[in-house]
Amino acid sequence: MIFQAAMRRNAIKIEGERSSSLGLARGRLVLISGFFVLAYMVLAVRAFDLTILQGELSQGGERTNGAEQASVPAPGDILRADIVDRNGVLLATTLETASLYADPRYISNPQVAAEGIVKIFPQLSFGDVLQKLQSDKRFVWIKRGITPDEQYKVLEIGEPGLSFRAEKKRIYPQGNLISHMLGYVDIDGHGQAGIERSFNKYLGYGDPLALSLDVRLQHILHREIEKTVKDFDALGGAGVIMDVTNGEILAGVSLPDFDPHNPGAAKSSAIFNGLTLGVYELGSVFKIFSTAALFETLNVPMSTTFDAREPIKIGRFTISDYHAQDRVLTVPEVFMYSSNIGSAMMGQAVGTDALQGFYRDLGLLDPLDFEIKEVTKPLVPSPWGDVHTLTASYGHGIATTPLQLVSAVSSIVNGGYLVKPTLVRTASEDKGRSDVRVVSEQTAHRMRQLLRLVVTDGTGKKADVPGYHVGGKTGTAEKPGRTKKGYDHSRLLSSFVGVFPVDAPKYAIFIVIDEPKGTKASFGYATAGWTAAPAVSRVISSMVSVLGLAPVDQVASSPDFGSELKQFISVKGRHEG
Amino acid sequence: MKLFSRTDKSFLGRWWWTVDRGLISAFMVLVVFGIVLITTASPPVARHLGLGEYHFLIRHLIMLVPALGIMFFTSMLEKRQVWRLASLGLIGALLAMIIVLATGMEIKGAQRWIHIFGFSLQPSEFAKPCFVIVAAWLMSLQKTRENFQGNYYAAGLYLFVVTLLLLQPDLGMTFIVTCCWAAQIFLAGFPFRLLLAFGGLGIVGLITAYFSFHHVHSRINRFLDPESGDNFQVEKSLEAFQNGGFLGAGPGQGSVKLHLPDAHADFIFSVAGEELGLVFILVIVLVFGFILLRGYNRLMESDDMFTVLGAGGLLTMFGLQALVHMGSALNLLPAKGMTLPFISYGGSSVLSMGFAMGAVLALTRKQKRSGVSKGGLSHSLKAGRRIGKM
């Protein structure tokens, strides 16, 4: 090798030169090493700065990304609290979700990006998305509140101009089930209806709210009303299960309902809460109140009779019976055959002032004082003439919300203590039950006997559940005619209120079906006894198994609760529905 | 585990006991990190490009075989074989670069690639280490051989290589080659004022680049003033580190790889930061730092100018490339696409790094102490250094 030969030849001379230049090189190696040590230390410090100081320690704080704003944690940053049912089942919660937006400046291929987006979100229209992606703005929302799965698919499009912002989304795990009671929130998380609206501030502080609802009962009630509405091709329905001892609402349903995640898509009829906003002339179930008023004000015996042979004519009104018996009826007979004539005569006997006062005491004449704000005034005759006393005795000419009716029934059957409906779970057992007495213990007892009689022998036989002593009252009302003249015979409002166990009621179940149409199975009948009563029966059958209530052996038990009234019933007539 | 006994006089035995096993271990650590990171970073990129999910991973694994083969093979060479191989490699690479310039197709605004066996190779990647070795050889030869103007040859070679690179244009590579050569000049003992003059020329070059290449202009503008324009990649990279935090979002949980088309190559450090967090980033920085310090330290013990210049230049290239990659990802430097040695995907870069580090291993191998005069000399030098250090 030339190199080696040269080295050998000049070995002596170069030796000194080489060692000095090597020495210099070593010194400079140290400098280069030093440079890298410093540079890598800067890297490490910068990495610490980005990951820890700007990352972990500034969650939600200012980011280098100019689009995100610096903010101090405000009440709005607290996640809106959960709503749970009485057993702690989640009814509403808030999740942090991603919302998709586009920065059209970064969109490299709007066509491809829009196609990809529409594929993931079929509800978006291609044209709209394309237009957004080609706009001159720097920020356009594409879809808010998307799932992690959707987010991943969007990322897969690989379009740099598509980005996400973390947003809070209210999630209702039960879907439609409780939509009217819970209500919904707008996109900014402000309650717009139901509990969400009335407890908006409270939930905003982050404290969970426990409702009186029991999701299991809610499901049962929802299912049975839905089935009844479907079977009888009705417009809708509503129902409540109430704890009669304290007014707690265990279930509250209004159909049709809506998806609380997307209330904007629902029809106004679906958003409408029939339980608290709907005022209906509920018909014969009001006979509970007129009969109770009779006992309470006049303290008459059960054997008191009312002549129901002739329809009552007052002015242009004619009051006649649907289940006409054409004879003189005792109080139990009037009640179990649901005689309008008899009830009107009872009202007449009680008198206008007393009846009006009694109804007012039961809360039937004033707007409901309730936790959710979607409530309305009942329609009360004004001025209240004597004729209104007659009609109001059998539930016509006066329209109330279903919730008011259930509360009033509960107040009577629970022994006479006024209850106020509530949706929020009460901490102690006796709370919610007032000391205000609306009827005496004796009247309450007599009313329970009458309610039982309706189920054992009257119009509500289909509501019975063997072993559980169901009592109740049917109500089949004709809806006011569309032309505002009189009533429309073909458009019914069929309802049933049931209580059980009837000797010491705990639960009241009310179901009303809007415009049911008779079916083959019901022999063309769409009256309460064929529609709402069986539904209540099914609700109770399901309820007792969920709640673990044991049946009472009827054969072994003492005579039926309502049987002592049988002495006042003379002839067995036809009394279906 | 004793792979080879101390007294093993076989070829492999001698190799094993003279090569720097610490450096080899560190390289292997980087290779393993690279496989892990490419496994998580590349599937989304591949899917965007309509390729199979594991397209890049499989190619990376395939490329690692020849790359590591080249590294071990080169590390077994004698010094003179190293520079001979480098000379041949340089000639081949320069020829290929000329061919690419003449016929090559343009990818992302530059003519860099040549296609062989379904792989795209970038001849300039191979020219880089070969140039460093050849320049080292030329400059060291001047010191041992009278009347040999090695420095001038090296300068001429440098100008030729840089011209070819600028014609592509490939400014990143130009920058690296320039820095390596500057480091070599520095090590070769050039006076500081000359280096300052070169530095001044470098700055003039940068300013020229700033005004003559549009993308350099805009990139530097964006670095100096982030509001001035499209800083998408850097923004995403910074977000990645912020998301990562201390321990990272978890392997596979990152999203930066879904946004950046070069997540598996030029931004793999960001993927590491997002998925594995600060701890892992620091480990990577430490491993690179270890390799550099260990390598430079090994050069301290060398009494051969060619070794110091060659391995010094190659280590500088290695360290600088890592520095630019990590610095870009952390927004300490203007965004410059550069692979992270042994970690990033990139066939040519992996192969050329294999060769470069093989050369470093070969040059830093402990010398046989056969010649008495040589042994005595290295002995005295070692002693001298120790005194100098104290």
CSV table of N, CA, C and O in Angstrom, one decimal, chain A residues 258-259 261-268 270-271:
chain,number,residue,atom,x,y,z
A,258,PHE,N,-90.5,10.3,22.5
A,258,PHE,CA,-89.4,10.7,21.6
A,258,PHE,C,-88.1,10.3,22.1
A,258,PHE,O,-87.9,10.0,23.3
A,259,ASP,N,-87.1,10.4,21.2
A,259,ASP,CA,-85.7,10.2,21.6
A,259,ASP,C,-85.1,11.4,22.3
A,259,ASP,O,-84.9,12.4,21.5
A,261,HIS,N,-82.3,12.2,22.9
A,261,HIS,CA,-81.0,12.6,22.3
A,261,HIS,C,-81.2,13.5,21.1
A,261,HIS,O,-80.4,14.2,20.7
A,262,ASN,N,-82.4,13.4,20.6
A,262,ASN,CA,-82.7,14.2,19.4
A,262,ASN,C,-84.1,14.7,19.3
A,262,ASN,O,-84.9,14.3,18.5
A,263,PRO,N,-84.5,15.5,20.3
A,263,PRO,CA,-85.8,16.0,20.4
A,263,PRO,C,-86.3,16.8,19.1
A,263,PRO,O,-87.4,16.8,18.8
A,264,GLY,N,-85.3,17.4,18.5
A,264,GLY,CA,-85.6,18.2,17.3
A,264,GLY,C,-86.3,17.4,16.2
A,264,GLY,O,-87.0,17.9,15.4
A,265,ALA,N,-86.0,16.1,16.2
A,265,ALA,CA,-86.5,15.3,15.1
A,265,ALA,C,-88.0,14.8,15.4
A,265,ALA,O,-88.6,14.3,14.6
A,266,ALA,N,-88.4,15.0,16.7
A,266,ALA,CA,-89.7,14.5,17.1
A,266,ALA,C,-90.8,15.4,16.7
A,266,ALA,O,-90.6,16.6,16.6
A,267,LYS,N,-92.0,14.8,16.5
A,267,LYS,CA,-93.2,15.6,16.2
A,267,LYS,C,-93.6,16.3,17.5
A,267,LYS,O,-93.3,15.9,18.6
A,268,SER,N,-94.4,17.4,17.3
A,268,SER,CA,-94.8,18.1,18.6
A,268,SER,C,-95.7,17.2,19.4
A,268,SER,O,-95.7,17.3,20.6
A,270,ALA,N,-95.3,14.2,19.9
A,270,ALA,CA,-94.5,13.3,20.7
A,270,ALA,C,-93.8,14.0,21.8
A,270,ALA,O,-93.7,13.4,22.9
A,271,ILE,N,-93.5,15.2,21.6
A,271,ILE,CA,-92.8,16.0,22.7
A,271,ILE,C,-93.9,16.3,23.8
A,271,ILE,O,-93.5,16.4,25.0
